[in-house]
Coordinates of N, CA, C and O in Angstrom, one line a residue:
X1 N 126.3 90.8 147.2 CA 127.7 90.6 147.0 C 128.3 92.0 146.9 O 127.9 92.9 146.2
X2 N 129.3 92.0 147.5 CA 130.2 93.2 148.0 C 130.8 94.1 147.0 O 130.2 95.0 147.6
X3 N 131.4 94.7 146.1 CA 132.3 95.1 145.0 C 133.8 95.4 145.9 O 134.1 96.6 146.2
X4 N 134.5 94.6 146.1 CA 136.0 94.8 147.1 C 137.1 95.7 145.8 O 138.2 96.2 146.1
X5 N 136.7 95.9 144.4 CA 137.6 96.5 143.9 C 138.1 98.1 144.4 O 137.6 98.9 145.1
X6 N 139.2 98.2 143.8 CA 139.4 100.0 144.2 C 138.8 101.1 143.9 O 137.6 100.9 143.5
X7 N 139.1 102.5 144.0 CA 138.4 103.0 143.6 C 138.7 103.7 142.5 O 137.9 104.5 142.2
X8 N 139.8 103.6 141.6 CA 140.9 103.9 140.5 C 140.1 102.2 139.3 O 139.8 102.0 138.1
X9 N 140.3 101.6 140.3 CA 139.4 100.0 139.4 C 138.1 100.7 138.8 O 138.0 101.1 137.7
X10 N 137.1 100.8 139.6 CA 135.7 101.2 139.7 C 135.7 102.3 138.7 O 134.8 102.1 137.9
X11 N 136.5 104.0 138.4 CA 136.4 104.7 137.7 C 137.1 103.8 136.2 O 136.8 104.4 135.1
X12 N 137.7 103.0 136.1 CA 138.8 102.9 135.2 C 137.3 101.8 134.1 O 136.6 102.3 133.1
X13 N 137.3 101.0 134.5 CA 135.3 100.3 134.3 C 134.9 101.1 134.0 O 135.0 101.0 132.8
X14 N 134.1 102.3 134.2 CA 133.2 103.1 134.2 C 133.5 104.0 132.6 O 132.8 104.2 131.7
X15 N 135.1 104.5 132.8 CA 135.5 105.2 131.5 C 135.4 104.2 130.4 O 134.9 104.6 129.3
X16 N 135.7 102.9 130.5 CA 136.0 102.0 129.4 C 134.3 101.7 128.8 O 134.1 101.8 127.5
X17 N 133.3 101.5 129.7 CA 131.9 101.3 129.2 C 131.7 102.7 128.8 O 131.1 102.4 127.8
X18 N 131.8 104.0 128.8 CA 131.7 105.2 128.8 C 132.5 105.4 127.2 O 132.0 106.3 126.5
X19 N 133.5 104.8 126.8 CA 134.4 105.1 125.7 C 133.1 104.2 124.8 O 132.3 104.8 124.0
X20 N 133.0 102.5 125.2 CA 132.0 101.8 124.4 C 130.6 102.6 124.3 O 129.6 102.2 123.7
X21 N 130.6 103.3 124.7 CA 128.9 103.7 124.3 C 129.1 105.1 123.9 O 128.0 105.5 123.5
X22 N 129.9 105.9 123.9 CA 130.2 106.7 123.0 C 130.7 106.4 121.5 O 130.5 107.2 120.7
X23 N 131.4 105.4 121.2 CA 131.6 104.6 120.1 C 130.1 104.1 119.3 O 129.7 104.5 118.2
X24 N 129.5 103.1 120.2 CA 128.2 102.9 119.5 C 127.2 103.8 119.1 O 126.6 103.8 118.1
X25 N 127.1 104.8 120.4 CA 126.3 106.2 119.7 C 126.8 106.9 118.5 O 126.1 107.0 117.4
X26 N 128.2 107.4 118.7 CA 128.3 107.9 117.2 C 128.4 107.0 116.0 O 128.3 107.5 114.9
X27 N 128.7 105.8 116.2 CA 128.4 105.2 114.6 C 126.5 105.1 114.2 O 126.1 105.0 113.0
X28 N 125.8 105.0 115.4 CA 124.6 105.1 114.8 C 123.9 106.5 114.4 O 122.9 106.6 113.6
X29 N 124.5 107.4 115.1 CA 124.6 108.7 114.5 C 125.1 109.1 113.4 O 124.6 110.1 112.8
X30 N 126.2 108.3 112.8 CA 126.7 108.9 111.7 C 125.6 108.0 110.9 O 125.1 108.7 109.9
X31 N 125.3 106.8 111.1 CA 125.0 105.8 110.1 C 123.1 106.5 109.9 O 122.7 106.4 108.7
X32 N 122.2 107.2 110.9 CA 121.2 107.5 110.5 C 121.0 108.7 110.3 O 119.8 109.0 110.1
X33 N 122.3 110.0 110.1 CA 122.4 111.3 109.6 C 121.8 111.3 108.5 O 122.2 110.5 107.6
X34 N 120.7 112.6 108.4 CA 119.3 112.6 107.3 C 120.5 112.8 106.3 O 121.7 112.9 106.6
X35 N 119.8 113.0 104.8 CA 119.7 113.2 103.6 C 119.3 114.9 103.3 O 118.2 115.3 103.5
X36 N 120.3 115.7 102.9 CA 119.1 116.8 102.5 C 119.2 117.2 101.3 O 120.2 117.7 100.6
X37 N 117.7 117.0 101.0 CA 117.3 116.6 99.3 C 116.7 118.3 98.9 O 116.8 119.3 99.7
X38 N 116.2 118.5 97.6 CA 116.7 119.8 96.8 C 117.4 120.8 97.6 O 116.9 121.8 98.1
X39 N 118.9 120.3 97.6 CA 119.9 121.6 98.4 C 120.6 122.2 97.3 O 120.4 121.5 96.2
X40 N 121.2 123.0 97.2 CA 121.8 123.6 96.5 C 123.5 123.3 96.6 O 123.9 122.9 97.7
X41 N 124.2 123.5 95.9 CA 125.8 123.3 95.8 C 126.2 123.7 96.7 O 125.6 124.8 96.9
X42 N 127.1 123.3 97.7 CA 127.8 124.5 98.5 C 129.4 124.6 97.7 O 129.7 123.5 97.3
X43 N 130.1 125.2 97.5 CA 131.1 125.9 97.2 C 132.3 125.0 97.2 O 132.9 124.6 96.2
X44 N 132.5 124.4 99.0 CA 133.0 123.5 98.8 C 133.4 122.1 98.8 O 134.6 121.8 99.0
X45 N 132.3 121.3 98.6 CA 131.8 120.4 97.9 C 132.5 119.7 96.8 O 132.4 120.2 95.6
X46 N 133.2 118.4 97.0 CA 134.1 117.5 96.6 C 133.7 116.8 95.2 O 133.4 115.6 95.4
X47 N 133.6 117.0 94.0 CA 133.4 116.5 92.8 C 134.9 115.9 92.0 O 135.9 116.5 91.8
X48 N 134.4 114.3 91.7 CA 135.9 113.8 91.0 C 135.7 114.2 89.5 O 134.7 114.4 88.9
X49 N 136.9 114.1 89.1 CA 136.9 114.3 87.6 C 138.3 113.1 87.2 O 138.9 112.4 88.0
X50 N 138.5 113.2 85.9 CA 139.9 112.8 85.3 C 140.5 114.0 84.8 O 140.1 114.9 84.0
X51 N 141.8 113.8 85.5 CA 142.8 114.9 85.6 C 143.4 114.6 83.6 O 143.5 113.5 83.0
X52 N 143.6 115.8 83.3 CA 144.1 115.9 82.3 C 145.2 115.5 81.9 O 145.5 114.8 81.0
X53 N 146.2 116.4 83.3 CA 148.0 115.4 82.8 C 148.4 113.5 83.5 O 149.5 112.9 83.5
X54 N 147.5 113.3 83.9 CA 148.2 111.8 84.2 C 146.6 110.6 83.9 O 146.5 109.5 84.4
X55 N 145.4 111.4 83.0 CA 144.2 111.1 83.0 C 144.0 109.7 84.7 O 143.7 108.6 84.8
X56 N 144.4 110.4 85.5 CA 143.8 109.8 86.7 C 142.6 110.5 87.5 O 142.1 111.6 87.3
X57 N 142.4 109.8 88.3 CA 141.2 110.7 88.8 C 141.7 111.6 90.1 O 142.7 111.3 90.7
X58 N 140.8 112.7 90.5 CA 141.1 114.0 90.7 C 140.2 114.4 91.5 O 139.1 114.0 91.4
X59 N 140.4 115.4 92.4 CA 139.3 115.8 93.0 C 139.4 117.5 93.2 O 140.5 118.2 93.3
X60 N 137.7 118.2 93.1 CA 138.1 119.5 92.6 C 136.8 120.3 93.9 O 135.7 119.9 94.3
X61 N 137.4 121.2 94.3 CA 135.6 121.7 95.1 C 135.1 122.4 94.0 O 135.7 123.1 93.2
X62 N 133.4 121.9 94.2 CA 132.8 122.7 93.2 C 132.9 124.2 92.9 O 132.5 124.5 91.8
X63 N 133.2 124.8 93.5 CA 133.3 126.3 93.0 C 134.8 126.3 91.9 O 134.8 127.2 91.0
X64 N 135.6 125.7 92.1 CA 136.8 125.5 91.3 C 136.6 124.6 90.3 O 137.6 124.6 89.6
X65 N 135.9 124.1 90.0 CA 135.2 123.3 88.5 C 135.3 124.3 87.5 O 136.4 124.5 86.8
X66 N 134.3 125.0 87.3 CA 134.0 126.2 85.7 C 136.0 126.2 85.5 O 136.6 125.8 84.5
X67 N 136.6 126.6 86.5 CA 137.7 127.7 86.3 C 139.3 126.2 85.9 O 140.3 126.2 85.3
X68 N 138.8 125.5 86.3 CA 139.7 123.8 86.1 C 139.2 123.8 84.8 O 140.0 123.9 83.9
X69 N 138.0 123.5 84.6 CA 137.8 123.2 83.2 C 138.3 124.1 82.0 O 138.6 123.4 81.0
X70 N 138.3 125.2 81.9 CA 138.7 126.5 81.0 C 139.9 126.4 81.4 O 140.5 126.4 80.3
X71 N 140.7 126.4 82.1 CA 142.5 126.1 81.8 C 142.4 124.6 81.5 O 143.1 124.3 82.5
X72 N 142.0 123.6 81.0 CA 142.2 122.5 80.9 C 143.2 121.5 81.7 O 144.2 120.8 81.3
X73 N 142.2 122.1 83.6 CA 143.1 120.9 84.4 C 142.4 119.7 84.4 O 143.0 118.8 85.1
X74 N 141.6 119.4 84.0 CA 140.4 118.2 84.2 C 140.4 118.2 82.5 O 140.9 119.0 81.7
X75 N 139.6 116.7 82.0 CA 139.2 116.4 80.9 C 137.8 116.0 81.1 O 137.1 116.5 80.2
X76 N 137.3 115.4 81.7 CA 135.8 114.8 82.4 C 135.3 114.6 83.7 O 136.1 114.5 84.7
X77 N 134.0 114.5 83.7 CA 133.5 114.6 85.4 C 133.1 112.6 85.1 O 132.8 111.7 85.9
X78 N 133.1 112.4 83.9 CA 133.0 110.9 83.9 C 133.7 110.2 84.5 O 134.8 110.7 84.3
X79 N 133.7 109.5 85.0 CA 134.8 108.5 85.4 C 134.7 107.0 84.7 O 133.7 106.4 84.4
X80 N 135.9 106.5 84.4 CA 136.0 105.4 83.5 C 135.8 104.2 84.3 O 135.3 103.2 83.8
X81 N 136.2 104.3 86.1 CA 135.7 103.4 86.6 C 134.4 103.0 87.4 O 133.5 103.8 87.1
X82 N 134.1 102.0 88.2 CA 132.9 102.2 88.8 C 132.9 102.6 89.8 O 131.8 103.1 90.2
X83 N 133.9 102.4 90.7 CA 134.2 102.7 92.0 C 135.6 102.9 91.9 O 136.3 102.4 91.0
X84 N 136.3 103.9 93.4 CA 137.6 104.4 93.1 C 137.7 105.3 94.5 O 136.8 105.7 95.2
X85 N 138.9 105.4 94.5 CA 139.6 106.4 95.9 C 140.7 107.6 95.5 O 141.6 107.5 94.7
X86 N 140.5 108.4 96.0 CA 141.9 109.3 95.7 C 142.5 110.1 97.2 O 141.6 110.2 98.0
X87 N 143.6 110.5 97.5 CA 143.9 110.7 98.7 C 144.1 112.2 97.7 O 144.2 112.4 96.4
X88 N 144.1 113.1 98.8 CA 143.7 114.6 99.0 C 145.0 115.0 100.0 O 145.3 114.3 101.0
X89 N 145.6 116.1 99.6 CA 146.1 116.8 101.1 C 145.4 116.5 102.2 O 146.0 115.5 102.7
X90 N 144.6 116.7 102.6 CA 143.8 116.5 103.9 C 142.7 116.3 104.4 O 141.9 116.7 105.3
X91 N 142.8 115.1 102.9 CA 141.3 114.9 102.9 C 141.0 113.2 102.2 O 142.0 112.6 101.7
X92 N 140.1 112.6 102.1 CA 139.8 111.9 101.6 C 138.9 111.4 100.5 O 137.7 111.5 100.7
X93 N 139.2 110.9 99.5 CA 137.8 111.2 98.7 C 137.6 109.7 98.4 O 138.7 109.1 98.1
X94 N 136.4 108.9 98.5 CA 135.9 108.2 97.9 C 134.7 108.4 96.6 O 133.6 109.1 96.6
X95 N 135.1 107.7 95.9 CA 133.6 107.8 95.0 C 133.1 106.1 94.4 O 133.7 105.0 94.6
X96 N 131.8 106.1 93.7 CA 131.3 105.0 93.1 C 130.3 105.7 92.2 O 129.9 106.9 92.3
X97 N 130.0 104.9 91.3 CA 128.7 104.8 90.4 C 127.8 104.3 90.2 O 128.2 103.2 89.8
X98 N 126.3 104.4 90.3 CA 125.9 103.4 90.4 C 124.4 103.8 89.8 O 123.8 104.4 90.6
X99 N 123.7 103.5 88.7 CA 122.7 103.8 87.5 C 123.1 105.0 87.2 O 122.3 105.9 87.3
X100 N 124.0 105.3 87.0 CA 124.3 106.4 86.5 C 124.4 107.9 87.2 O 124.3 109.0 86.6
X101 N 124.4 107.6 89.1 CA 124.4 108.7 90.0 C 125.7 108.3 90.5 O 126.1 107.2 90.2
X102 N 126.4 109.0 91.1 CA 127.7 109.2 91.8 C 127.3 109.9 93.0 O 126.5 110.8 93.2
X103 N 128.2 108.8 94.2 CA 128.1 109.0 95.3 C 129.6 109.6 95.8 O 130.6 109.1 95.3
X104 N 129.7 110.2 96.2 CA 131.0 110.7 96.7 C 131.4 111.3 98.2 O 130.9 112.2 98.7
X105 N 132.2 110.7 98.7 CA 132.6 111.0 99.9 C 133.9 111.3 100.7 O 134.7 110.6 101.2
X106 N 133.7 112.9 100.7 CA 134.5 113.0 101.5 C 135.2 113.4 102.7 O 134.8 114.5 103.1
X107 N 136.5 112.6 103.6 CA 136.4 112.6 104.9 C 137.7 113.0 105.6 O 138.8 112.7 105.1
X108 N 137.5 113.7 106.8 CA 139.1 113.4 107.1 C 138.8 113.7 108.8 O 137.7 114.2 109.1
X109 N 139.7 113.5 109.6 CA 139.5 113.4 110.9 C 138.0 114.1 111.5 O 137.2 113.5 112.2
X110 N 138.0 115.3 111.0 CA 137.1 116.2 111.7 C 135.4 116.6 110.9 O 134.8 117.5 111.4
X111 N 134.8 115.8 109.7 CA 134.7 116.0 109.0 C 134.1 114.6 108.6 O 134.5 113.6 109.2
X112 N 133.0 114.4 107.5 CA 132.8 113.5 106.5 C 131.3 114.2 105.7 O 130.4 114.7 106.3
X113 N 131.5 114.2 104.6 CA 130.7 114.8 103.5 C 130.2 114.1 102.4 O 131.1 113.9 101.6
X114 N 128.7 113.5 102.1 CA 128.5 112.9 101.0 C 127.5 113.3 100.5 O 126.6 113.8 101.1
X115 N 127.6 113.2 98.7 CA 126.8 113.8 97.4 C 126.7 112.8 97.0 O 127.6 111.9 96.8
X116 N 125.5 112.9 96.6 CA 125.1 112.2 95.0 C 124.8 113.5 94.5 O 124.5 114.6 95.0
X117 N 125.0 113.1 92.9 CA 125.2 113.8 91.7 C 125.1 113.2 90.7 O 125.8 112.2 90.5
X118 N 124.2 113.7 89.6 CA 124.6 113.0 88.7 C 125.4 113.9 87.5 O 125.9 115.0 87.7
X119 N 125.4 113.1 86.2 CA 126.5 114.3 85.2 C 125.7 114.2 84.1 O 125.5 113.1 83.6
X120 N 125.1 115.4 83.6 CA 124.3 115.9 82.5 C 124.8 116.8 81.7 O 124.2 117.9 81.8
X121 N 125.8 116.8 80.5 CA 126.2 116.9 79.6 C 127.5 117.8 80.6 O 127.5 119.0 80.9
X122 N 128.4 116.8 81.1 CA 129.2 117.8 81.8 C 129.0 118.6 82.9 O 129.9 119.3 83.2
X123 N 128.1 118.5 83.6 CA 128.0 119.7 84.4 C 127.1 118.8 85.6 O 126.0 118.3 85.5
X124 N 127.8 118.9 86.8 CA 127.2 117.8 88.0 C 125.7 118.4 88.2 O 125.6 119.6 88.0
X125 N 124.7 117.6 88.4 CA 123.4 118.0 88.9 C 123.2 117.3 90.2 O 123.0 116.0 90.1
X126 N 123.2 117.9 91.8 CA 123.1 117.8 92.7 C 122.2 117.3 93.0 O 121.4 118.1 93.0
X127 N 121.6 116.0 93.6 CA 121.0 114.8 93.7 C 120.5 115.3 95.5 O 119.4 116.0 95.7
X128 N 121.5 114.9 96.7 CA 121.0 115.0 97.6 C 122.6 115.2 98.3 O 123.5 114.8 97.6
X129 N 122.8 115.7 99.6 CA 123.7 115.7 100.5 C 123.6 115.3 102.1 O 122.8 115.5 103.0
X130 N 125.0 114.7 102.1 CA 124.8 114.0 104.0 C 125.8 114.7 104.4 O 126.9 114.6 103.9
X131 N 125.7 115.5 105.3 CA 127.0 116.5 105.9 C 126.8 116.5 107.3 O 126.0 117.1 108.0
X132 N 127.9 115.2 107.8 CA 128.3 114.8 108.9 C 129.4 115.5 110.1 O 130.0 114.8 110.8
X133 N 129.5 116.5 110.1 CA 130.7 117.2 111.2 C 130.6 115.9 112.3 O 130.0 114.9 112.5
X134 N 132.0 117.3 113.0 CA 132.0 116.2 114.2 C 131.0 116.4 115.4 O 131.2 116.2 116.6
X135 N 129.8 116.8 114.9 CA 128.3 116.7 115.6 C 128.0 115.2 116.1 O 127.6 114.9 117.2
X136 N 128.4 114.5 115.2 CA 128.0 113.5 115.6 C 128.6 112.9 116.7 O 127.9 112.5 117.6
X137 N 129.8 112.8 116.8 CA 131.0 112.6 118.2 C 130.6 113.1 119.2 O 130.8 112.5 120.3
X138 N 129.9 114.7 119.0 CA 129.7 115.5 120.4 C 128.5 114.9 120.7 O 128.4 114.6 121.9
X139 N 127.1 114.4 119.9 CA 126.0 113.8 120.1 C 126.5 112.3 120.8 O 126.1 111.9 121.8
X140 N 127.3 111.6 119.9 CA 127.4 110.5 120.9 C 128.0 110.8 122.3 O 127.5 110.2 123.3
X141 N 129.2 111.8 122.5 CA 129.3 111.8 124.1 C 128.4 111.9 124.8 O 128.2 111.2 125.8
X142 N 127.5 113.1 124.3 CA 125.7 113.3 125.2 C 125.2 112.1 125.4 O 124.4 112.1 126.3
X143 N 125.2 111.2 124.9 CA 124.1 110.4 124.7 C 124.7 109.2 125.7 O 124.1 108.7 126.6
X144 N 126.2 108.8 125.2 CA 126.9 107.8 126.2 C 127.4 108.3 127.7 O 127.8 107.6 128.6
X145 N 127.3 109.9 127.6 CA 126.8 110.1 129.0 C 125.6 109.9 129.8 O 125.6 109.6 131.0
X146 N 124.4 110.1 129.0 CA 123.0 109.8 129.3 C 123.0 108.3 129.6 O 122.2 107.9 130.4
X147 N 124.0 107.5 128.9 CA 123.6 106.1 129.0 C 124.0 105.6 130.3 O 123.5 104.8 131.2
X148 N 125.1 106.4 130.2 CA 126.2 105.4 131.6 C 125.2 105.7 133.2 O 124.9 104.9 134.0
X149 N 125.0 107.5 133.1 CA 124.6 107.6 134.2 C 122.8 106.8 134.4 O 122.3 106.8 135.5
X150 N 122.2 106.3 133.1 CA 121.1 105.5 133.2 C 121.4 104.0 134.1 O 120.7 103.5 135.1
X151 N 122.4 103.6 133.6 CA 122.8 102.7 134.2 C 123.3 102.5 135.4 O 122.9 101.6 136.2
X152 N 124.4 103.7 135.7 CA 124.8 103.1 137.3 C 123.7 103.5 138.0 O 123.6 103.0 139.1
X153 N 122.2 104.7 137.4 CA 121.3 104.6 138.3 C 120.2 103.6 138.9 O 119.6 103.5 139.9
X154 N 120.2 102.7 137.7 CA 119.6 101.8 137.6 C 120.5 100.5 138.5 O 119.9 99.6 139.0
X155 N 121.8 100.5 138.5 CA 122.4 99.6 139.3 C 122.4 100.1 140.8 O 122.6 99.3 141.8
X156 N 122.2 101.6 141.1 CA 121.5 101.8 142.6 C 120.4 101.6 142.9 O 120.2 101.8 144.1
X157 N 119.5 101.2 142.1 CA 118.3 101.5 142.4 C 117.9 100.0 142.6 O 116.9 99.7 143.3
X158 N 118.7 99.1 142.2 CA 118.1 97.2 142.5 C 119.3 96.5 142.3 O 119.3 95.3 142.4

């Protein structure tokens, strides 16, 4: 059987399966990006607290913690709820709790960052980190390039 479509048809198919399997690669990229366990703080690294003037919750990079707490812009790294969101300039933060570790995440177009942490007399103790760039977007193009051209070879070949 013939393919009578155009040849604007034929690429236009081709980008649309090409967009889908770049989609599916990076969500399973983002979704199986390792863990890396005894890491150290990096600097800047998204910890919530409750803000002192409206006791809501807050978000601080860790290197800016010690220096928030000693002017008393924060009151605790506790949080009163169990789960919660805060919008950022340019950024997003999610967090949760959960036996007593905090997961935290945060994201914004180009970007997604997650900690666990737990809080030991005030002061976060760094659990493990997932630091997702947009590596993963460029790995899914590689890959939903690899896929497509597997396929139309495979549709020349039988």
């Amino acid at each position: 059987m013939e393919d009578k479509r155009g040849f604007f048809a034929k690429i236009f198919i081709a980008l649309m399966i090409f967009t889908g399997l770049v989609w599916v690669w990076t969500v399973a990229f983002i979704m199986s990006w390792p863990w890396e366990k005894n890491a150290e703080w990096k600097p800047e690294f998204r910890v919530v607290a409750v803000c002192a003037a409206d006791k809501e919750p807050c978000g601080f990079a860790y290197s800016e913690l010690a220096d928030a707490k000693a002017k008393g812009i924060y009151t605790t790294l506790e949080m009163p709820e169990p789960a919660g969101d805060v919008e950022e300039k340019q950024n997003w933060l999610k967090w949760k709790k959960e036996n007593g570790i905090y997961e935290v995440k945060a994201s914004s177009w180009h970007f997604q960052t997650t900690i666990r942490y737990k809080v030991e007399n005030e002061v976060p103790v760094l659990i493990e980190y997932q630091d997702v760039a947009a590596k993963a977007f460029y790995y899914g193009i590689a890959a939903g390039l690899f896929s497509l051209l597997g396929l139309y070879l495979r549709k020349l070949r039988g």
